[in-house]
Amino acid sequence: MIAGVLVEISNKAVDKMFDYSIPSFLENRVKEGIRVLVPFGKMKLEGFVIEIKNNNIYDKKLKDILDVVDSDIVLNEELLELGKKIQKKTLASLISCYQVMLPKALKAKHGSVVPVRFDTFYRLRKNICLDELKFNASQLKIVELVCEKKIVVRKDLGDISLSSLNTLVKKGVLEEVKKEHYRRNYEEGITFKHELIADQKKVVSQVTLDSPHTYLLYGVTGSGKTEVYMEIIDYYLNQGKTAIMLVPEISLTPQMVQRFQKRFGSKIAAIHSGLSDGEKYDEWRRIARGEASIVIGARSAIFAPLKNIGIIIIDEEHSDSYKQSNCNPRYQAKDIAKMRGEYHCCSVLLGSATPSLEAMARAQKGVYSLLKLPNRVNGKSMPKVEIVDMNREMKTIRGHFSKKLVDAIQNCLDKKEQVILLLNRRGYSSFVMCKNCGYTFKCPNCDITLTYHKSSNTLRCHYCGYGEKRYFECPKCHEKALSNLGLGTQKIEEELSNLFPTSQILRMDYDTTSRKGMHEKMTNDFRDGKYDILLGTQMVAKGLDFSNVTLVGIINADTSLNIPDFRSSENTFSLLSQAAGRCGRSEREGFVIIQTFNPNHYAILFTKNHDYFSFYKQEMNIRRVLKYPPYFYLCNIKVSGKDSDFVLKEALKIKGELSRNLNNIIILGPSTASVFKVNNIYRYNIILKYKIIDNLSEVLERIDEHYKTVSKIHLEIDFEPSQIL
Ligand code: ADP
Ligand code: ZN
């Protein structure tokens, strides 16, 4: 027997299957989807068995597989096929398409070994006759305990000596049993649920009764989408099926997991970046063994090795976190969901209060079925939104808080209600500038301004990690006129506590939540009323559901509008709408204040009226005129290298090759990336806009193949990029 093996090696040129023969001692253990150890040149490498064939089509003698790595397969039939489809769609290496599906513990040379943990139990050996044996006092105690409890662990023995236990094992009275032990425990659920309202019921029955396809659920914030997701999942669980539920960044949505856990208990497996490698591996094994039937997680949870999937749900489908953009394969989880949906004949449900333009356009064309939850469950209207023009305010105030916002906060505190304040820092950071000559500090390796970090008093590069101490004197004009610019949450927190000295303020940002479990703790503390004001970055806009929050203040609506990206209006509209949706979620009415320097921008005006569809129409017009998605597809080809002239020359060659071989395509560039130099690597973008081109993949693959052999050029192909930078 012969096995086709894909070896785990990052060299792009080696990305193909190699044949090995299966030695007879491994014949029963080598299967498709198992990991094996093989000789490769002078090395021993790990690889995946992709295919098993009966005979050797070449006459030459093949090398033997050395061993199997795991006791069972790690890629089932579905995932093996899926990997090939992803390879075709993204043009990444096949090995990367399989690696992305597996937890780190199952990747070759992941550094630290992540062992399976075991608990040791003791029980009486079968057929042992106790009457014939003699015991000392402490041995007798142990034997009595084991007889009573049938099975014990060491800690049950209290202060009885361990040597007695060991003697009993040696004598053959007791035997040791090892059982796998998972690092995390789930409490049993209490199957708590709300009686659904009519709108919710309608959505549930449409999804569960209709034939499988893709649905887009447009439901305003607080319309009860999460409750609908749980009901749909329950339906499929009762049919003996399983479910995947994706959320943008699960460690930022502890409430969602808590709600699922409350209802489904240990049936769920939650995978997210906050878990250790060991915990992730445990969760993966629970899923693969069918011990968990609902998987909740961020992007990569779409690859969970569930069998018999009944529904795949993608919450906040507009989030750009569903696109993997920093490494290969550059996949979109929504595409993978559809592929898996086809395999399992199940529906895919995309949900959002602010659907992406792409999704809504497909729903309008009838490619997706549109479902709506137009009202909040509590029967209340959406919160009232007021816009404050900061151009005017800045003439009378010194800090960042308009009089309106200050009054509203005070009013809220007086009523013992809670406030959420959003500091919009999307694409924003603090930097140091000389007030005398205008000098700013730049990274020596990258074409970017250094970011000021107050805690360590250093300037750092967010691209390459370069760091230096913050000076007091300007290196150019030698004046002591350096000043920190930019809006940090710390600075706003100081201002807030001066304005409201007796209130309890909770700051939630990247710094304060980086320690494991902090985000969840803060969320719970705020819910329990230990704080009056929650101040934070983007993370306070997502998914929080607190009944006592009646005011949301947005300190600066504009930063995300100024990012040079064609999606900046869409991202701003969705961020503001999501933030606004955090208040008025139960009996008490909610109120929102948006501070902005662009009070007439349509993204802000439509947020004020909670008018998603008008925003959609206006933004679609702009996209049509400018030939952007969803009217056109985009593909970004990133060409980079150390020698900037050479990179440009090659990028121009690529452009020439593309225009000679492709029709009906718009080719922009090569243009310098928005940060041209990163870590001394110069970067150019070539942007393709197109509708349908049959031979696009073929042409790109050929170019990609060629540049694998040009060591001075690095090429990356990114279909449907979430951002072009
Ligand atoms: P969304 O996900 O659309 O923002 P949620 O599912 O979080 O909405 O629902 C908002 C709030 O309303 C939650 O506190 C939820 O527990 C509650 N809720 C949802 N559906 C119902 C219902 N049918 N009856 C009572 N309360 C509900
Ligand atoms: Zn740098």
PDB file of N, CA and C in Angstrom, residues 387-443:
ATOM      1  N   ILE A 387     -26.806  64.669  18.321  1.00  0.00           N
ATOM      2  CA  ILE A 387     -25.474  64.915  17.781  1.00  0.00           C
ATOM      3  C   ILE A 387     -24.950  66.251  18.301  1.00  0.00           C
ATOM      4  N   VAL A 388     -23.729  66.247  18.806  1.00  0.00           N
ATOM      5  CA  VAL A 388     -23.122  67.487  19.286  1.00  0.00           C
ATOM      6  C   VAL A 388     -22.012  67.894  18.320  1.00  0.00           C
ATOM      7  N   ASP A 389     -22.116  69.116  17.790  1.00  0.00           N
ATOM      8  CA  ASP A 389     -21.119  69.620  16.843  1.00  0.00           C
ATOM      9  C   ASP A 389     -19.902  70.131  17.614  1.00  0.00           C
ATOM     10  N   MET A 390     -18.824  69.400  17.577  1.00  0.00           N
ATOM     11  CA  MET A 390     -17.654  69.744  18.386  1.00  0.00           C
ATOM     12  C   MET A 390     -16.908  70.961  17.837  1.00  0.00           C
ATOM     13  N   ASN A 391     -17.125  71.313  16.564  1.00  0.00           N
ATOM     14  CA  ASN A 391     -16.496  72.523  16.030  1.00  0.00           C
ATOM     15  C   ASN A 391     -16.924  73.731  16.858  1.00  0.00           C
ATOM     16  N   ARG A 392     -18.195  73.742  17.225  1.00  0.00           N
ATOM     17  CA  ARG A 392     -18.719  74.834  18.036  1.00  0.00           C
ATOM     18  C   ARG A 392     -18.277  74.708  19.489  1.00  0.00           C
ATOM     19  N   GLU A 393     -18.385  73.495  20.006  1.00  0.00           N
ATOM     20  CA  GLU A 393     -18.066  73.260  21.416  1.00  0.00           C
ATOM     21  C   GLU A 393     -16.633  73.653  21.771  1.00  0.00           C
ATOM     22  N   MET A 394     -15.713  73.364  20.823  1.00  0.00           N
ATOM     23  CA  MET A 394     -14.306  73.569  21.119  1.00  0.00           C
ATOM     24  C   MET A 394     -13.983  75.019  21.468  1.00  0.00           C
ATOM     25  N   LYS A 395     -14.880  75.944  21.068  1.00  0.00           N
ATOM     26  CA  LYS A 395     -14.638  77.349  21.389  1.00  0.00           C
ATOM     27  C   LYS A 395     -14.855  77.632  22.869  1.00  0.00           C
ATOM     28  N   THR A 396     -15.682  76.817  23.519  1.00  0.00           N
ATOM     29  CA  THR A 396     -16.021  77.131  24.911  1.00  0.00           C
ATOM     30  C   THR A 396     -15.478  76.137  25.934  1.00  0.00           C
ATOM     31  N   ILE A 397     -15.104  74.922  25.488  1.00  0.00           N
ATOM     32  CA  ILE A 397     -14.634  73.955  26.483  1.00  0.00           C
ATOM     33  C   ILE A 397     -13.146  73.685  26.321  1.00  0.00           C
ATOM     34  N   ARG A 398     -12.541  73.134  27.369  1.00  0.00           N
ATOM     35  CA  ARG A 398     -11.111  72.859  27.303  1.00  0.00           C
ATOM     36  C   ARG A 398     -10.799  71.389  27.052  1.00  0.00           C
ATOM     37  N   GLY A 399     -11.568  70.505  27.605  1.00  0.00           N
ATOM     38  CA  GLY A 399     -11.283  69.077  27.449  1.00  0.00           C
ATOM     39  C   GLY A 399     -12.026  68.459  26.280  1.00  0.00           C
ATOM     40  N   HIS A 400     -12.463  67.235  26.483  1.00  0.00           N
ATOM     41  CA  HIS A 400     -13.112  66.492  25.411  1.00  0.00           C
ATOM     42  C   HIS A 400     -14.592  66.260  25.651  1.00  0.00           C
ATOM     43  N   PHE A 401     -15.132  66.895  26.707  1.00  0.00           N
ATOM     44  CA  PHE A 401     -16.528  66.653  27.027  1.00  0.00           C
ATOM     45  C   PHE A 401     -17.376  67.896  26.799  1.00  0.00           C
ATOM     46  N   SER A 402     -18.361  67.779  25.919  1.00  0.00           N
ATOM     47  CA  SER A 402     -19.265  68.897  25.671  1.00  0.00           C
ATOM     48  C   SER A 402     -20.166  69.088  26.887  1.00  0.00           C
ATOM     49  N   LYS A 403     -20.751  70.279  26.981  1.00  0.00           N
ATOM     50  CA  LYS A 403     -21.633  70.546  28.113  1.00  0.00           C
ATOM     51  C   LYS A 403     -22.796  69.564  28.118  1.00  0.00           C
ATOM     52  N   LYS A 404     -23.314  69.295  26.932  1.00  0.00           N
ATOM     53  CA  LYS A 404     -24.441  68.356  26.817  1.00  0.00           C
ATOM     54  C   LYS A 404     -24.113  66.993  27.408  1.00  0.00           C
ATOM     55  N   LEU A 405     -22.938  66.515  27.057  1.00  0.00           N
ATOM     56  CA  LEU A 405     -22.553  65.175  27.526  1.00  0.00           C
ATOM     57  C   LEU A 405     -22.347  65.178  29.041  1.00  0.00           C
ATOM     58  N   VAL A 406     -21.688  66.247  29.541  1.00  0.00           N
ATOM     59  CA  VAL A 406     -21.468  66.340  30.990  1.00  0.00           C
ATOM     60  C   VAL A 406     -22.806  66.345  31.732  1.00  0.00           C
ATOM     61  N   ASP A 407     -23.740  67.149  31.239  1.00  0.00           N
ATOM     62  CA  ASP A 407     -25.050  67.227  31.904  1.00  0.00           C
ATOM     63  C   ASP A 407     -25.767  65.885  31.871  1.00  0.00           C
ATOM     64  N   ALA A 408     -25.690  65.243  30.726  1.00  0.00           N
ATOM     65  CA  ALA A 408     -26.387  63.959  30.581  1.00  0.00           C
ATOM     66  C   ALA A 408     -25.790  62.910  31.521  1.00  0.00           C
ATOM     67  N   ILE A 409     -24.457  62.907  31.637  1.00  0.00           N
ATOM     68  CA  ILE A 409     -23.821  61.948  32.543  1.00  0.00           C
ATOM     69  C   ILE A 409     -24.282  62.214  33.974  1.00  0.00           C
ATOM     70  N   GLN A 410     -24.252  63.511  34.361  1.00  0.00           N
ATOM     71  CA  GLN A 410     -24.649  63.881  35.721  1.00  0.00           C
ATOM     72  C   GLN A 410     -26.069  63.426  36.024  1.00  0.00           C
ATOM     73  N   ASN A 411     -26.933  63.689  35.067  1.00  0.00           N
ATOM     74  CA  ASN A 411     -28.336  63.335  35.205  1.00  0.00           C
ATOM     75  C   ASN A 411     -28.502  61.828  35.413  1.00  0.00           C
ATOM     76  N   CYS A 412     -27.733  61.082  34.644  1.00  0.00           N
ATOM     77  CA  CYS A 412     -27.777  59.631  34.717  1.00  0.00           C
ATOM     78  C   CYS A 412     -27.274  59.142  36.077  1.00  0.00           C
ATOM     79  N   LEU A 413     -26.156  59.727  36.543  1.00  0.00           N
ATOM     80  CA  LEU A 413     -25.593  59.341  37.835  1.00  0.00           C
ATOM     81  C   LEU A 413     -26.568  59.661  38.957  1.00  0.00           C
ATOM     82  N   ASP A 414     -27.235  60.815  38.842  1.00  0.00           N
ATOM     83  CA  ASP A 414     -28.205  61.206  39.870  1.00  0.00           C
ATOM     84  C   ASP A 414     -29.305  60.163  40.011  1.00  0.00           C
ATOM     85  N   LYS A 415     -29.691  59.559  38.874  1.00  0.00           N
ATOM     86  CA  LYS A 415     -30.769  58.572  38.922  1.00  0.00           C
ATOM     87  C   LYS A 415     -30.260  57.171  39.253  1.00  0.00           C
ATOM     88  N   LYS A 416     -28.965  57.096  39.581  1.00  0.00           N
ATOM     89  CA  LYS A 416     -28.325  55.801  39.891  1.00  0.00           C
ATOM     90  C   LYS A 416     -28.374  54.834  38.708  1.00  0.00           C
ATOM     91  N   GLU A 417     -28.278  55.411  37.505  1.00  0.00           N
ATOM     92  CA  GLU A 417     -28.210  54.563  36.326  1.00  0.00           C
ATOM     93  C   GLU A 417     -26.780  54.593  35.792  1.00  0.00           C
ATOM     94  N   GLN A 418     -26.485  53.710  34.832  1.00  0.00           N
ATOM     95  CA  GLN A 418     -25.095  53.584  34.383  1.00  0.00           C
ATOM     96  C   GLN A 418     -24.848  54.175  32.993  1.00  0.00           C
ATOM     97  N   VAL A 419     -23.566  54.504  32.756  1.00  0.00           N
ATOM     98  CA  VAL A 419     -23.159  55.169  31.516  1.00  0.00           C
ATOM     99  C   VAL A 419     -22.089  54.334  30.812  1.00  0.00           C
ATOM    100  N   ILE A 420     -22.188  54.229  29.494  1.00  0.00           N
ATOM    101  CA  ILE A 420     -21.080  53.668  28.712  1.00  0.00           C
ATOM    102  C   ILE A 420     -20.518  54.765  27.820  1.00  0.00           C
ATOM    103  N   LEU A 421     -19.198  54.976  27.872  1.00  0.00           N
ATOM    104  CA  LEU A 421     -18.562  55.978  27.022  1.00  0.00           C
ATOM    105  C   LEU A 421     -17.601  55.288  26.062  1.00  0.00           C
ATOM    106  N   LEU A 422     -17.740  55.617  24.786  1.00  0.00           N
ATOM    107  CA  LEU A 422     -16.885  55.010  23.766  1.00  0.00           C
ATOM    108  C   LEU A 422     -15.852  56.019  23.278  1.00  0.00           C
ATOM    109  N   LEU A 423     -14.593  55.617  23.368  1.00  0.00           N
ATOM    110  CA  LEU A 423     -13.538  56.405  22.761  1.00  0.00           C
ATOM    111  C   LEU A 423     -13.151  55.673  21.481  1.00  0.00           C
ATOM    112  N   ASN A 424     -13.483  56.263  20.369  1.00  0.00           N
ATOM    113  CA  ASN A 424     -13.277  55.611  19.081  1.00  0.00           C
ATOM    114  C   ASN A 424     -11.806  55.703  18.704  1.00  0.00           C
ATOM    115  N   ARG A 425     -11.095  54.602  18.816  1.00  0.00           N
ATOM    116  CA  ARG A 425      -9.669  54.636  18.522  1.00  0.00           C
ATOM    117  C   ARG A 425      -9.323  53.772  17.334  1.00  0.00           C
ATOM    118  N   ARG A 426     -10.330  53.439  16.516  1.00  0.00           N
ATOM    119  CA  ARG A 426     -10.037  52.656  15.337  1.00  0.00           C
ATOM    120  C   ARG A 426      -9.043  53.431  14.494  1.00  0.00           C
ATOM    121  N   GLY A 427      -7.863  52.887  14.284  1.00  0.00           N
ATOM    122  CA  GLY A 427      -6.870  53.545  13.447  1.00  0.00           C
ATOM    123  C   GLY A 427      -6.247  54.762  14.101  1.00  0.00           C
ATOM    124  N   TYR A 428      -6.227  54.785  15.416  1.00  0.00           N
ATOM    125  CA  TYR A 428      -5.757  55.980  16.094  1.00  0.00           C
ATOM    126  C   TYR A 428      -4.706  55.649  17.125  1.00  0.00           C
ATOM    127  N   SER A 429      -3.704  56.513  17.268  1.00  0.00           N
ATOM    128  CA  SER A 429      -2.763  56.268  18.360  1.00  0.00           C
ATOM    129  C   SER A 429      -2.111  57.571  18.805  1.00  0.00           C
ATOM    130  N   SER A 430      -1.497  57.509  19.961  1.00  0.00           N
ATOM    131  CA  SER A 430      -0.859  58.711  20.500  1.00  0.00           C
ATOM    132  C   SER A 430       0.554  58.823  19.957  1.00  0.00           C
ATOM    133  N   PHE A 431       1.003  60.039  19.710  1.00  0.00           N
ATOM    134  CA  PHE A 431       2.368  60.209  19.237  1.00  0.00           C
ATOM    135  C   PHE A 431       2.969  61.456  19.859  1.00  0.00           C
ATOM    136  N   VAL A 432       4.265  61.657  19.640  1.00  0.00           N
ATOM    137  CA  VAL A 432       4.955  62.791  20.250  1.00  0.00           C
ATOM    138  C   VAL A 432       5.399  63.755  19.155  1.00  0.00           C
ATOM    139  N   MET A 433       5.129  65.053  19.364  1.00  0.00           N
ATOM    140  CA  MET A 433       5.510  66.041  18.366  1.00  0.00           C
ATOM    141  C   MET A 433       6.173  67.233  19.049  1.00  0.00           C
ATOM    142  N   CYS A 434       7.139  67.858  18.365  1.00  0.00           N
ATOM    143  CA  CYS A 434       7.761  69.062  18.889  1.00  0.00           C
ATOM    144  C   CYS A 434       6.898  70.265  18.525  1.00  0.00           C
ATOM    145  N   LYS A 435       6.472  71.015  19.532  1.00  0.00           N
ATOM    146  CA  LYS A 435       5.574  72.136  19.278  1.00  0.00           C
ATOM    147  C   LYS A 435       6.304  73.316  18.655  1.00  0.00           C
ATOM    148  N   ASN A 436       7.632  73.281  18.736  1.00  0.00           N
ATOM    149  CA  ASN A 436       8.420  74.376  18.169  1.00  0.00           C
ATOM    150  C   ASN A 436       8.657  74.180  16.671  1.00  0.00           C
ATOM    151  N   CYS A 437       9.151  72.996  16.281  1.00  0.00           N
ATOM    152  CA  CYS A 437       9.504  72.802  14.876  1.00  0.00           C
ATOM    153  C   CYS A 437       8.644  71.776  14.152  1.00  0.00           C
ATOM    154  N   GLY A 438       7.751  71.113  14.875  1.00  0.00           N
ATOM    155  CA  GLY A 438       6.863  70.159  14.211  1.00  0.00           C
ATOM    156  C   GLY A 438       7.459  68.778  14.009  1.00  0.00           C
ATOM    157  N   TYR A 439       8.665  68.543  14.566  1.00  0.00           N
ATOM    158  CA  TYR A 439       9.320  67.252  14.406  1.00  0.00           C
ATOM    159  C   TYR A 439       8.483  66.136  15.025  1.00  0.00           C
ATOM    160  N   THR A 440       8.347  65.005  14.296  1.00  0.00           N
ATOM    161  CA  THR A 440       7.730  63.822  14.899  1.00  0.00           C
ATOM    162  C   THR A 440       8.714  62.662  14.807  1.00  0.00           C
ATOM    163  N   PHE A 441       8.557  61.703  15.683  1.00  0.00           N
ATOM    164  CA  PHE A 441       9.485  60.566  15.729  1.00  0.00           C
ATOM    165  C   PHE A 441       9.006  59.458  14.816  1.00  0.00           C
ATOM    166  N   LYS A 442       9.926  58.996  13.960  1.00  0.00           N
ATOM    167  CA  LYS A 442       9.557  57.921  13.031  1.00  0.00           C
ATOM    168  C   LYS A 442      10.390  56.685  13.311  1.00  0.00           C
ATOM    169  N   CYS A 443       9.838  55.523  12.955  1.00  0.00           N
ATOM    170  CA  CYS A 443      10.585  54.275  13.093  1.00  0.00           C
ATOM    171  C   CYS A 443      11.694  54.231  12.044  1.00  0.00           C
TER     172      CYS A 443
END
